[in-house]
mmCIF file of C-alpha atoms and ligand atoms in Angstrom:
data_model
loop_
_atom_site.group_PDB
_atom_site.id
_atom_site.type_symbol
_atom_site.label_atom_id
_atom_site.label_comp_id
_atom_site.label_asym_id
_atom_site.label_seq_id
_atom_site.Cartn_x
_atom_site.Cartn_y
_atom_site.Cartn_z
ATOM 1 C CA MET N 1 104.978 130.725 54.174
ATOM 2 C CA SER N 2 104.902 127.412 52.772
ATOM 3 C CA GLU N 3 101.698 126.399 52.494
ATOM 4 C CA HIS N 4 99.654 123.086 50.725
ATOM 5 C CA ILE N 5 97.917 125.175 47.862
ATOM 6 C CA LEU N 6 94.853 123.901 45.683
ATOM 7 C CA ILE N 7 94.469 125.399 42.332
ATOM 8 C CA THR N 8 91.020 125.125 40.842
ATOM 9 C CA GLY N 9 92.047 124.562 36.935
ATOM 10 C CA GLY N 10 95.459 124.316 38.014
ATOM 11 C CA ALA N 11 96.197 122.116 34.496
ATOM 12 C CA GLY N 12 94.647 125.402 32.562
ATOM 13 C CA PHE N 13 97.408 127.947 31.229
ATOM 14 C CA ILE N 14 98.064 130.414 33.845
ATOM 15 C CA GLY N 15 97.147 127.558 36.049
ATOM 16 C CA ARG N 16 100.463 125.705 34.892
ATOM 17 C CA PHE N 17 102.295 128.844 35.517
ATOM 18 C CA VAL N 18 100.819 129.685 38.977
ATOM 19 C CA ALA N 19 101.920 125.921 39.931
ATOM 20 C CA ASP N 20 105.642 126.746 38.929
ATOM 21 C CA GLU N 21 105.792 129.789 40.832
ATOM 22 C CA LEU N 22 104.162 128.270 43.741
ATOM 23 C CA LEU N 23 106.128 125.306 43.809
ATOM 24 C CA ARG N 24 109.865 127.191 43.369
ATOM 25 C CA ARG N 25 108.480 129.167 46.450
ATOM 26 C CA GLY N 26 108.464 126.452 48.369
ATOM 27 C CA ASN N 27 104.865 125.611 48.901
ATOM 28 C CA LYS N 28 103.072 121.998 47.881
ATOM 29 C CA ILE N 29 100.337 121.993 45.275
ATOM 30 C CA ARG N 30 97.204 119.926 44.293
ATOM 31 C CA VAL N 31 95.112 120.888 41.240
ATOM 32 C CA LEU N 32 91.539 120.147 40.752
ATOM 33 C CA ASP N 33 90.790 120.310 36.790
ATOM 34 C CA SER N 34 87.923 118.336 35.048
ATOM 35 C CA LEU N 35 90.629 118.608 31.548
ATOM 36 C CA ILE N 36 87.824 120.281 29.314
ATOM 37 C CA GLU N 37 88.071 118.867 25.851
ATOM 38 C CA GLN N 38 88.273 122.598 24.513
ATOM 39 C CA VAL N 39 91.442 123.189 26.169
ATOM 40 C CA HIS N 40 93.155 119.973 26.675
ATOM 41 C CA GLY N 41 92.319 118.222 23.385
ATOM 42 C CA GLU N 42 92.260 114.291 23.585
ATOM 43 C CA THR N 43 95.228 114.777 25.748
ATOM 44 C CA ASP N 44 95.625 113.973 29.444
ATOM 45 C CA GLY N 45 96.325 117.603 30.610
ATOM 46 C CA ALA N 46 98.844 116.352 32.527
ATOM 47 C CA GLN N 47 101.943 116.639 30.185
ATOM 48 C CA MET N 48 102.649 120.648 30.977
ATOM 49 C CA LEU N 49 102.110 120.630 34.665
ATOM 50 C CA ASN N 50 104.747 120.706 36.869
ATOM 51 C CA ALA N 51 105.255 116.905 37.736
ATOM 52 C CA GLU N 52 105.936 117.950 41.666
ATOM 53 C CA ALA N 53 101.761 119.395 41.399
ATOM 54 C CA GLU N 54 99.351 116.657 42.318
ATOM 55 C CA LEU N 55 96.590 116.374 39.614
ATOM 56 C CA VAL N 56 93.052 115.273 40.715
ATOM 57 C CA ARG N 57 90.883 115.116 37.915
ATOM 58 C CA GLY N 58 87.659 116.323 39.057
ATOM 59 C CA ASP N 59 84.984 119.024 38.522
ATOM 60 C CA VAL N 60 84.409 122.006 40.547
ATOM 61 C CA ARG N 61 80.672 121.455 40.341
ATOM 62 C CA ASP N 62 81.083 118.281 41.968
ATOM 63 C CA LYS N 63 80.582 118.847 45.765
ATOM 64 C CA ALA N 64 82.280 115.594 46.931
ATOM 65 C CA ALA N 65 85.146 115.723 44.453
ATOM 66 C CA VAL N 66 85.888 119.302 45.857
ATOM 67 C CA ALA N 67 85.477 118.767 49.834
ATOM 68 C CA ARG N 68 88.167 115.991 48.963
ATOM 69 C CA ALA N 69 90.343 118.260 47.221
ATOM 70 C CA LEU N 70 90.096 120.785 50.241
ATOM 71 C CA ASP N 71 91.272 118.080 52.455
ATOM 72 C CA GLY N 72 94.582 119.289 54.208
ATOM 73 C CA ILE N 73 94.596 122.294 52.024
ATOM 74 C CA ASP N 74 95.557 125.509 53.600
ATOM 75 C CA SER N 75 94.875 128.323 50.643
ATOM 76 C CA VAL N 76 92.916 128.072 47.285
ATOM 77 C CA ILE N 77 93.465 129.927 43.731
ATOM 78 C CA HIS N 78 90.364 129.942 41.627
ATOM 79 C CA LEU N 79 90.893 129.396 38.140
ATOM 80 C CA ALA N 80 88.463 126.699 36.926
ATOM 81 C CA ALA N 81 86.422 128.600 34.187
ATOM 82 C CA GLU N 82 84.797 128.204 30.973
ATOM 83 C CA VAL N 83 86.977 131.105 29.211
ATOM 84 C CA GLY N 84 85.633 132.743 26.083
ATOM 85 C CA VAL N 85 83.369 135.726 25.816
ATOM 86 C CA GLY N 86 81.643 135.203 22.258
ATOM 87 C CA GLN N 87 81.262 131.499 23.110
ATOM 88 C CA SER N 88 79.572 132.323 26.382
ATOM 89 C CA MET N 89 76.710 134.066 24.890
ATOM 90 C CA TYR N 90 75.319 131.079 23.570
ATOM 91 C CA GLU N 91 76.534 128.043 25.906
ATOM 92 C CA VAL N 92 74.856 130.290 28.056
ATOM 93 C CA GLU N 93 74.247 127.205 30.623
ATOM 94 C CA ARG N 94 77.609 125.643 30.166
ATOM 95 C CA TYR N 95 79.168 128.809 31.056
ATOM 96 C CA THR N 96 76.934 129.586 33.746
ATOM 97 C CA SER N 97 77.100 126.555 35.371
ATOM 98 C CA THR N 98 80.995 125.796 35.503
ATOM 99 C CA ASN N 99 81.768 129.673 36.370
ATOM 100 C CA ASP N 100 78.943 130.338 38.742
ATOM 101 C CA VAL N 101 77.744 126.997 39.968
ATOM 102 C CA GLY N 102 81.074 125.820 40.209
ATOM 103 C CA THR N 103 82.333 129.038 42.208
ATOM 104 C CA ALA N 104 79.006 128.456 44.529
ATOM 105 C CA VAL N 105 80.013 124.662 44.806
ATOM 106 C CA LEU N 106 83.765 125.630 45.950
ATOM 107 C CA PHE N 107 82.654 127.974 48.940
ATOM 108 C CA GLU N 108 79.751 126.262 49.918
ATOM 109 C CA ALA N 109 82.345 123.575 50.358
ATOM 110 C CA LEU N 110 84.715 126.341 52.243
ATOM 111 C CA ILE N 111 82.163 126.802 55.314
ATOM 112 C CA ASP N 112 82.985 122.842 56.101
ATOM 113 C CA HIS N 113 87.034 123.009 54.863
ATOM 114 C CA PRO N 114 87.873 126.940 56.157
ATOM 115 C CA VAL N 115 91.276 128.004 54.360
ATOM 116 C CA ARG N 116 93.427 131.025 55.374
ATOM 117 C CA ARG N 117 92.854 132.561 51.680
ATOM 118 C CA VAL N 118 91.321 132.220 48.058
ATOM 119 C CA VAL N 119 92.396 134.285 45.310
ATOM 120 C CA THR N 120 90.087 134.106 42.240
ATOM 121 C CA ALA N 121 90.558 134.978 38.894
ATOM 122 C CA SER N 122 88.479 137.793 37.763
ATOM 123 C CA SER N 123 88.698 139.584 34.164
ATOM 124 C CA MET N 124 88.935 143.057 32.643
ATOM 125 C CA SER N 125 86.029 141.517 30.386
ATOM 126 C CA ILE N 126 83.661 143.050 33.684
ATOM 127 C CA TYR N 127 84.340 146.909 32.806
ATOM 128 C CA GLY N 128 82.801 146.361 29.251
ATOM 129 C CA GLU N 129 84.305 149.515 27.603
ATOM 130 C CA GLY N 130 87.191 150.701 29.789
ATOM 131 C CA LEU N 131 87.654 154.336 31.139
ATOM 132 C CA TYR N 132 86.937 157.181 28.157
ATOM 133 C CA ARG N 133 87.544 160.994 28.668
ATOM 134 C CA ASP N 134 85.323 163.199 26.559
ATOM 135 C CA ALA N 135 85.996 166.219 24.689
ATOM 136 C CA ASP N 136 85.487 168.333 27.732
ATOM 137 C CA GLY N 137 88.110 166.905 29.813
ATOM 138 C CA GLU N 138 85.441 164.726 31.932
ATOM 139 C CA LEU N 139 85.622 161.420 32.698
ATOM 140 C CA VAL N 140 83.185 158.488 31.077
ATOM 141 C CA GLN N 141 82.703 155.349 32.611
ATOM 142 C CA ASP N 142 79.839 154.053 30.755
ATOM 143 C CA ALA N 143 80.846 154.461 27.255
ATOM 144 C CA ASP N 144 78.726 153.228 24.685
ATOM 145 C CA ARG N 145 79.217 152.937 21.080
ATOM 146 C CA PRO N 146 77.588 153.853 17.768
ATOM 147 C CA ALA N 147 75.100 150.618 16.441
ATOM 148 C CA LEU N 148 77.545 148.564 14.883
ATOM 149 C CA ARG N 149 76.919 147.461 11.160
ATOM 150 C CA ASP N 150 79.493 146.509 8.778
ATOM 151 C CA ASN N 151 82.928 148.043 8.038
ATOM 152 C CA GLN N 152 81.649 151.068 10.184
ATOM 153 C CA ALA N 153 83.394 154.434 9.754
ATOM 154 C CA GLN N 154 83.210 155.012 13.349
ATOM 155 C CA TRP N 155 84.129 152.296 15.854
ATOM 156 C CA ASP N 156 85.081 154.253 18.689
ATOM 157 C CA PRO N 157 82.457 155.327 21.481
ATOM 158 C CA VAL N 158 81.270 158.811 21.378
ATOM 159 C CA ASP N 159 79.421 161.013 23.836
ATOM 160 C CA ASP N 160 75.724 162.347 22.922
ATOM 161 C CA LEU N 161 76.399 164.676 20.716
ATOM 162 C CA GLY N 162 78.421 162.396 18.707
ATOM 163 C CA ARG N 163 81.815 163.526 19.235
ATOM 164 C CA PRO N 164 84.242 160.730 19.543
ATOM 165 C CA LEU N 165 85.691 159.640 23.420
ATOM 166 C CA ALA N 166 89.652 159.077 23.823
ATOM 167 C CA ALA N 167 90.386 155.996 25.935
ATOM 168 C CA VAL N 168 92.123 156.019 29.270
ATOM 169 C CA ALA N 169 93.500 153.671 31.555
ATOM 170 C CA THR N 170 90.684 151.794 33.454
ATOM 171 C CA PRO N 171 91.289 151.637 36.882
ATOM 172 C CA GLU N 172 89.477 149.647 39.487
ATOM 173 C CA TRP N 173 86.753 151.831 40.450
ATOM 174 C CA LYS N 174 85.441 152.135 37.631
ATOM 175 C CA ARG N 175 81.704 151.093 37.377
ATOM 176 C CA PRO N 176 81.604 147.361 36.035
ATOM 177 C CA ASN N 177 79.172 147.315 32.602
ATOM 178 C CA LEU N 178 78.676 143.603 32.137
ATOM 179 C CA ALA N 179 78.625 143.031 28.007
ATOM 180 C CA SER N 180 78.469 139.413 28.117
ATOM 181 C CA ILE N 181 77.550 135.904 29.854
ATOM 182 C CA TYR N 182 81.441 135.350 30.501
ATOM 183 C CA ALA N 183 81.467 139.046 31.677
ATOM 184 C CA LEU N 184 78.799 138.208 34.054
ATOM 185 C CA ASN N 185 79.875 135.079 35.190
ATOM 186 C CA LYS N 186 83.483 136.760 36.267
ATOM 187 C CA TYR N 187 81.955 139.168 38.068
ATOM 188 C CA VAL N 188 79.642 136.983 40.076
ATOM 189 C CA GLN N 189 82.996 134.913 40.694
ATOM 190 C CA GLU N 190 84.531 137.949 42.133
ATOM 191 C CA ARG N 191 81.417 139.032 44.493
ATOM 192 C CA THR N 192 80.769 135.436 45.511
ATOM 193 C CA THR N 193 84.541 135.586 46.891
ATOM 194 C CA HIS N 194 84.178 138.840 48.779
ATOM 195 C CA ILE N 195 80.683 137.797 49.767
ATOM 196 C CA MET N 196 81.588 134.170 51.106
ATOM 197 C CA THR N 197 85.030 134.737 52.426
ATOM 198 C CA LYS N 198 85.101 137.528 55.348
ATOM 199 C CA PRO N 199 81.748 136.115 57.336
ATOM 200 C CA TYR N 200 83.698 132.773 57.524
ATOM 201 C CA GLY N 201 87.244 134.286 58.989
ATOM 202 C CA ILE N 202 88.680 133.595 55.262
ATOM 203 C CA GLU N 203 90.728 136.531 53.364
ATOM 204 C CA GLY N 204 89.226 136.842 49.525
ATOM 205 C CA VAL N 205 91.354 138.797 46.930
ATOM 206 C CA CYS N 206 90.542 139.032 43.560
ATOM 207 C CA LEU N 207 92.912 139.473 40.419
ATOM 208 C CA ARG N 208 91.105 141.212 37.339
ATOM 209 C CA LEU N 209 93.426 139.754 34.381
ATOM 210 C CA PHE N 210 93.775 141.955 31.480
ATOM 211 C CA ASN N 211 94.718 139.809 28.375
ATOM 212 C CA VAL N 212 97.169 136.993 29.171
ATOM 213 C CA TYR N 213 99.619 135.859 26.736
ATOM 214 C CA GLY N 214 102.588 133.260 26.301
ATOM 215 C CA PRO N 215 104.120 129.583 26.177
ATOM 216 C CA GLY N 216 101.121 127.138 26.591
ATOM 217 C CA GLN N 217 98.010 128.946 25.763
ATOM 218 C CA ALA N 218 95.270 126.559 24.373
ATOM 219 C CA LEU N 219 96.052 126.963 20.483
ATOM 220 C CA SER N 220 92.973 124.601 20.060
ATOM 221 C CA ASN N 221 90.588 126.785 21.509
ATOM 222 C CA PRO N 222 89.588 129.938 19.400
ATOM 223 C CA TYR N 223 87.348 131.547 21.941
ATOM 224 C CA THR N 224 90.050 132.792 24.315
ATOM 225 C CA GLY N 225 93.307 134.238 23.644
ATOM 226 C CA VAL N 226 93.788 136.639 20.666
ATOM 227 C CA LEU N 227 97.539 136.065 20.740
ATOM 228 C CA ALA N 228 97.054 132.098 20.530
ATOM 229 C CA ILE N 229 94.789 132.444 17.816
ATOM 230 C CA PHE N 230 96.798 134.532 15.661
ATOM 231 C CA ALA N 231 99.185 131.913 16.473
ATOM 232 C CA SER N 232 97.094 129.617 15.702
ATOM 233 C CA ARG N 233 96.004 130.698 12.245
ATOM 234 C CA LEU N 234 99.938 131.488 11.158
ATOM 235 C CA LEU N 235 100.800 128.106 12.164
ATOM 236 C CA ASN N 236 98.607 126.649 9.510
ATOM 237 C CA GLY N 237 99.206 129.278 6.981
ATOM 238 C CA GLN N 238 96.174 131.210 7.600
ATOM 239 C CA GLN N 239 95.744 134.750 7.705
ATOM 240 C CA PRO N 240 94.461 135.652 11.222
ATOM 241 C CA MET N 241 91.185 137.054 11.716
ATOM 242 C CA ILE N 242 90.822 140.670 13.057
ATOM 243 C CA PHE N 243 87.564 141.905 13.870
ATOM 244 C CA GLU N 244 86.370 145.452 13.332
ATOM 245 C CA ASP N 245 89.456 147.394 12.202
ATOM 246 C CA GLY N 246 92.047 146.280 14.160
ATOM 247 C CA GLU N 247 92.501 149.615 15.912
ATOM 248 C CA GLN N 248 90.808 148.274 19.412
ATOM 249 C CA ARG N 249 93.341 148.686 22.144
ATOM 250 C CA ARG N 250 94.255 146.293 25.031
ATOM 251 C CA ASP N 251 96.919 145.616 27.336
ATOM 252 C CA PHE N 252 98.749 142.086 26.720
ATOM 253 C CA VAL N 253 100.541 140.942 30.228
ATOM 254 C CA HIS N 254 102.555 137.733 30.224
ATOM 255 C CA VAL N 255 101.544 134.598 32.025
ATOM 256 C CA SER N 256 104.750 134.615 34.063
ATOM 257 C CA ASP N 257 104.281 138.034 35.583
ATOM 258 C CA VAL N 258 100.597 137.137 35.980
ATOM 259 C CA ALA N 259 102.028 134.165 37.959
ATOM 260 C CA ARG N 260 104.148 136.180 40.195
ATOM 261 C CA ALA N 261 100.941 138.244 40.855
ATOM 262 C CA PHE N 262 98.897 135.658 42.075
ATOM 263 C CA ALA N 263 101.558 134.146 44.215
ATOM 264 C CA ASP N 264 102.164 137.694 45.776
ATOM 265 C CA ALA N 265 98.399 138.130 46.291
ATOM 266 C CA LEU N 266 98.604 134.658 47.772
ATOM 267 C CA VAL N 267 100.562 135.981 50.840
ATOM 268 C CA LEU N 268 100.517 139.747 51.065
ATOM 269 C CA PRO N 269 98.669 140.734 54.239
ATOM 270 C CA GLN N 270 97.403 143.978 52.760
ATOM 271 C CA ALA N 271 95.840 142.001 49.698
ATOM 272 C CA ALA N 272 93.411 140.558 51.476
ATOM 273 C CA GLY N 273 89.586 141.804 50.972
ATOM 274 C CA GLY N 274 91.263 143.638 47.754
ATOM 275 C CA THR N 275 90.400 143.785 43.958
ATOM 276 C CA PHE N 276 93.520 144.288 41.576
ATOM 277 C CA ASN N 277 93.832 145.159 38.246
ATOM 278 C CA ILE N 278 96.617 142.822 36.712
ATOM 279 C CA GLY N 279 98.213 144.093 33.271
ATOM 280 C CA SER N 280 101.412 145.186 31.966
ATOM 281 C CA GLY N 281 100.373 149.589 31.924
ATOM 282 C CA HIS N 282 101.270 149.028 27.976
ATOM 283 C CA HIS N 283 98.198 149.117 25.544
ATOM 284 C CA ARG N 284 98.649 147.928 22.024
ATOM 285 C CA SER N 285 96.481 147.875 19.042
ATOM 286 C CA VAL N 286 94.740 144.151 18.109
ATOM 287 C CA ARG N 287 96.251 145.054 14.365
ATOM 288 C CA ASP N 288 99.773 146.022 15.614
ATOM 289 C CA VAL N 289 100.038 142.727 17.704
ATOM 290 C CA ALA N 290 99.239 140.757 14.542
ATOM 291 C CA ALA N 291 102.030 142.099 12.822
ATOM 292 C CA SER N 292 104.323 141.835 15.471
ATOM 293 C CA LEU N 293 103.222 138.024 16.193
ATOM 294 C CA ALA N 294 103.661 137.232 12.454
ATOM 295 C CA GLY N 295 107.423 138.909 12.675
ATOM 296 C CA ALA N 296 108.125 136.874 15.482
ATOM 297 C CA MET N 297 106.862 133.595 13.687
ATOM 298 C CA GLY N 298 108.833 134.717 10.312
ATOM 299 C CA LYS N 299 105.224 134.993 8.565
ATOM 300 C CA ASN N 300 105.433 138.468 7.468
ATOM 301 C CA GLN N 301 103.986 137.609 4.224
ATOM 302 C CA ILE N 302 100.575 136.341 5.585
ATOM 303 C CA GLN N 303 99.050 139.740 5.991
ATOM 304 C CA PRO N 304 95.904 139.419 8.406
ATOM 305 C CA GLU N 305 92.303 139.525 7.195
ATOM 306 C CA ILE N 306 90.440 142.621 8.542
ATOM 307 C CA VAL N 307 86.865 141.337 9.196
ATOM 308 C CA GLY N 308 85.089 144.888 9.333
ATOM 309 C CA LYS N 309 82.721 143.431 11.455
ATOM 310 C CA ALA N 310 82.536 143.140 15.297
ATOM 311 C CA ARG N 311 81.615 140.377 17.680
ATOM 312 C CA ILE N 312 78.536 141.232 19.834
ATOM 313 C CA GLY N 313 80.044 141.734 23.497
ATOM 314 C CA ASP N 314 83.435 142.981 22.322
ATOM 315 C CA ILE N 315 84.350 146.096 23.337
ATOM 316 C CA ARG N 316 86.570 148.344 21.318
ATOM 317 C CA HIS N 317 88.964 149.283 23.960
ATOM 318 C CA CYS N 318 90.452 148.317 27.614
ATOM 319 C CA PHE N 319 93.269 148.835 29.188
ATOM 320 C CA CYS N 320 94.773 148.681 32.551
ATOM 321 C CA ASP N 321 95.313 151.397 35.194
ATOM 322 C CA THR N 322 97.971 149.796 37.281
ATOM 323 C CA THR N 323 98.388 152.163 40.040
ATOM 324 C CA LEU N 324 96.614 150.299 42.744
ATOM 325 C CA ALA N 325 98.248 146.820 41.968
ATOM 326 C CA ALA N 326 101.653 148.637 42.010
ATOM 327 C CA ASP N 327 100.682 150.735 45.451
ATOM 328 C CA MET N 328 99.358 147.843 46.939
ATOM 329 C CA LEU N 329 101.051 144.743 46.056
ATOM 330 C CA GLY N 330 104.424 145.928 44.596
ATOM 331 C CA PHE N 331 103.161 144.496 41.168
ATOM 332 C CA ARG N 332 105.053 145.507 38.110
ATOM 333 C CA ALA N 333 105.035 143.409 34.790
ATOM 334 C CA THR N 334 108.578 142.936 33.941
ATOM 335 C CA GLN N 335 108.740 140.880 31.047
ATOM 336 C CA ASP N 336 109.152 142.551 27.584
ATOM 337 C CA PHE N 337 106.810 142.083 25.059
ATOM 338 C CA ASP N 338 108.936 141.441 21.749
ATOM 339 C CA GLN N 339 111.019 139.570 24.039
ATOM 340 C CA GLY N 340 107.821 137.258 25.267
ATOM 341 C CA LEU N 341 106.741 137.351 21.903
ATOM 342 C CA ALA N 342 109.799 135.498 20.719
ATOM 343 C CA GLU N 343 109.493 133.044 22.986
ATOM 344 C CA LEU N 344 105.483 132.450 22.082
ATOM 345 C CA ALA N 345 106.813 132.232 18.450
ATOM 346 C CA GLU N 346 109.118 129.579 19.486
ATOM 347 C CA TRP N 347 106.914 127.511 21.525
ATOM 348 C CA VAL N 348 104.305 127.708 18.489
ATOM 349 C CA ALA N 349 106.370 126.441 16.319
ATOM 350 C CA VAL N 350 107.285 122.893 17.844
ATOM 351 C CA GLN N 351 103.202 122.813 18.174
ATOM 352 C CA THR N 352 100.190 121.191 15.967
ATOM 353 C CA ALA N 353 97.030 123.325 16.273
ATOM 354 C CA PRO N 354 93.697 122.216 14.731
ATOM 355 C CA ASP N 355 92.812 125.407 13.464
ATOM 356 C CA ARG N 356 88.924 126.099 14.515
ATOM 357 C CA VAL N 357 88.855 129.613 13.800
ATOM 358 C CA ALA N 358 86.489 129.523 10.769
ATOM 359 C CA GLN N 359 84.014 127.244 13.048
ATOM 360 C CA MET N 360 84.243 129.773 15.395
ATOM 361 C CA ARG N 361 82.878 132.467 13.279
ATOM 362 C CA ALA N 362 80.441 130.286 11.721
ATOM 363 C CA GLU N 363 78.951 129.544 15.123
ATOM 364 C CA LEU N 364 78.967 133.133 16.036
ATOM 365 C CA GLU N 365 77.538 134.118 12.888
ATOM 366 C CA ALA N 366 74.898 131.667 12.537
ATOM 367 C CA ARG N 367 73.583 133.219 15.692
ATOM 368 C CA GLY N 368 73.792 136.868 14.511
ATOM 369 C CA LEU N 369 76.730 137.302 17.114
ATOM 370 C CA VAL N 370 78.485 139.141 14.531
ATOM 371 C CA ALA N 371 77.502 142.475 13.601
HETATM 372 N N1 NAD T 1 93.617 134.185 29.544
HETATM 373 C C1 NAD T 1 93.126 135.376 30.386
HETATM 374 O O1 NAD T 1 93.460 135.999 29.207
HETATM 375 C C2 NAD T 1 92.437 135.557 31.081
HETATM 376 C C3 NAD T 1 92.293 136.855 31.296
HETATM 377 C C4 NAD T 1 91.134 137.213 32.494
HETATM 378 C C5 NAD T 1 90.712 136.263 33.032
HETATM 379 N N2 NAD T 1 91.491 134.689 33.157
HETATM 380 C C6 NAD T 1 90.936 133.676 33.630
HETATM 381 O O2 NAD T 1 91.952 133.014 34.624
HETATM 382 C C7 NAD T 1 91.294 131.476 34.358
HETATM 383 C C8 NAD T 1 92.350 130.798 34.008
HETATM 384 O O3 NAD T 1 92.444 130.981 32.604
HETATM 385 P P1 NAD T 1 93.389 130.285 31.315
HETATM 386 O O4 NAD T 1 93.558 131.434 30.850
HETATM 387 O O5 NAD T 1 94.330 129.816 31.976
HETATM 388 O O6 NAD T 1 92.215 129.156 31.075
HETATM 389 P P2 NAD T 1 92.445 127.666 30.707
HETATM 390 O O7 NAD T 1 91.196 127.298 30.020
HETATM 391 O O8 NAD T 1 93.627 127.435 29.748
HETATM 392 O O9 NAD T 1 92.221 127.209 31.872
HETATM 393 C C9 NAD T 1 91.388 126.736 32.192
HETATM 394 C C10 NAD T 1 90.993 125.540 33.314
HETATM 395 O O10 NAD T 1 89.730 125.255 33.832
HETATM 396 C C11 NAD T 1 89.932 123.669 33.522
HETATM 397 N N3 NAD T 1 87.840 123.961 33.585
HETATM 398 C C12 NAD T 1 87.282 124.010 33.131
HETATM 399 N N4 NAD T 1 85.630 123.605 33.526
HETATM 400 C C13 NAD T 1 86.238 123.215 34.462
HETATM 401 C C14 NAD T 1 85.246 122.275 35.655
HETATM 402 N N5 NAD T 1 83.930 122.279 35.560
HETATM 403 N N6 NAD T 1 86.002 122.042 36.819
HETATM 404 C C15 NAD T 1 87.253 122.085 36.695
HETATM 405 N N7 NAD T 1 88.040 122.397 35.683
HETATM 406 C C16 NAD T 1 87.333 123.077 34.790
HETATM 407 C C17 NAD T 1 89.905 123.650 32.462
HETATM 408 O O11 NAD T 1 90.222 122.185 31.835
HETATM 409 C C18 NAD T 1 91.194 124.426 32.488
HETATM 410 O O12 NAD T 1 92.784 123.527 32.158
HETATM 411 C C19 NAD T 1 89.834 131.622 34.317
HETATM 412 O O13 NAD T 1 89.162 131.646 35.482
HETATM 413 C C20 NAD T 1 89.808 133.005 33.685
HETATM 414 O O14 NAD T 1 88.525 133.286 33.474
HETATM 415 C C21 NAD T 1 92.659 134.554 31.887
#
């Protein structure tokens, strides 16, 4: 199937890979992106976007711009967003405006310009804590941690009796537990996608992405992309800043695998109406990935700073149960992690990155968002 596809936020990290993948599959691409400064800096943002994609600079909240961008479009991939859990906890209006209102504007415009399918990027952040198993072997959906305090001995969630819970892979059926404004926004985007498609004869699909990494992730944005943030610190000869004790576990999925997932989710008939986790199926501690990245960048001598404090809104463990995406979409992440890190290190080595991590920490601490 060859279509004319609109990618909102398509000049961003994931969007550029999705554009490449869809162009490779014979589609025509238009990108609507406002090229926000936090992600694109002072650049025109078009440098890394595939030259065959048409870039329309515009805001997803601008009705006229969205209507124009939808002209002649067959399907939409909706990625435009402000991305950052911690920052969303004080830039509440900015996040809610782009993420929720922007999504509302897009779907209202789709009433007059219906398309075959919309695939929206959701996030693992909607789960809050991932799924856990208690000491009796029962699954726990609403795990919570002890009240956070400096250098606490117990970062892991516990049950009512204070017994530790064991993290297990998180499937799509786990109840959302919205612990940040960003998570709330992503859930609104997800529900809006499903609510506003079926009645209008459009197919809606949501992909809950886990931690996406790869070359091209904004090194200047200290609020998202833990590997990019660590890489930017190491590049500047600074210690990666690891919150808590570094033993929190995440699922790192390569951006090229994610791009394939979007391209498949756009066409597979059985994806319509579905919501799927997209991850690698492997989990790693943040401390381990920091060490592996330092090794890949030849910066082993720079030890991370273990902050011993948590950011409000962060969760302890969440990693991906990939079963549904494998069964329904035939999706399996194939990128080897060490090779992915080596490629990331190679890309980072020829970049310059303003280090805004200290500023990020100061912004959060000033508001009591690091405990
Ligand atoms: N990177 C991850 O690990 C991850 C994980 C889960 C979900 N996601 C989701 O995937 C999507 C893409 O993320 P990314 O990592 O590529 O982020 P990114 O910041 O690189 O890309 C987002 C793009 O959206 C654009 N944008 C922001 N506000 C806009 C607006 N008002 N109008 C038009 N464009 C606007 C930005 O300029 C940017 O190019 C987002 O929806 C994000 O929530 C990302």
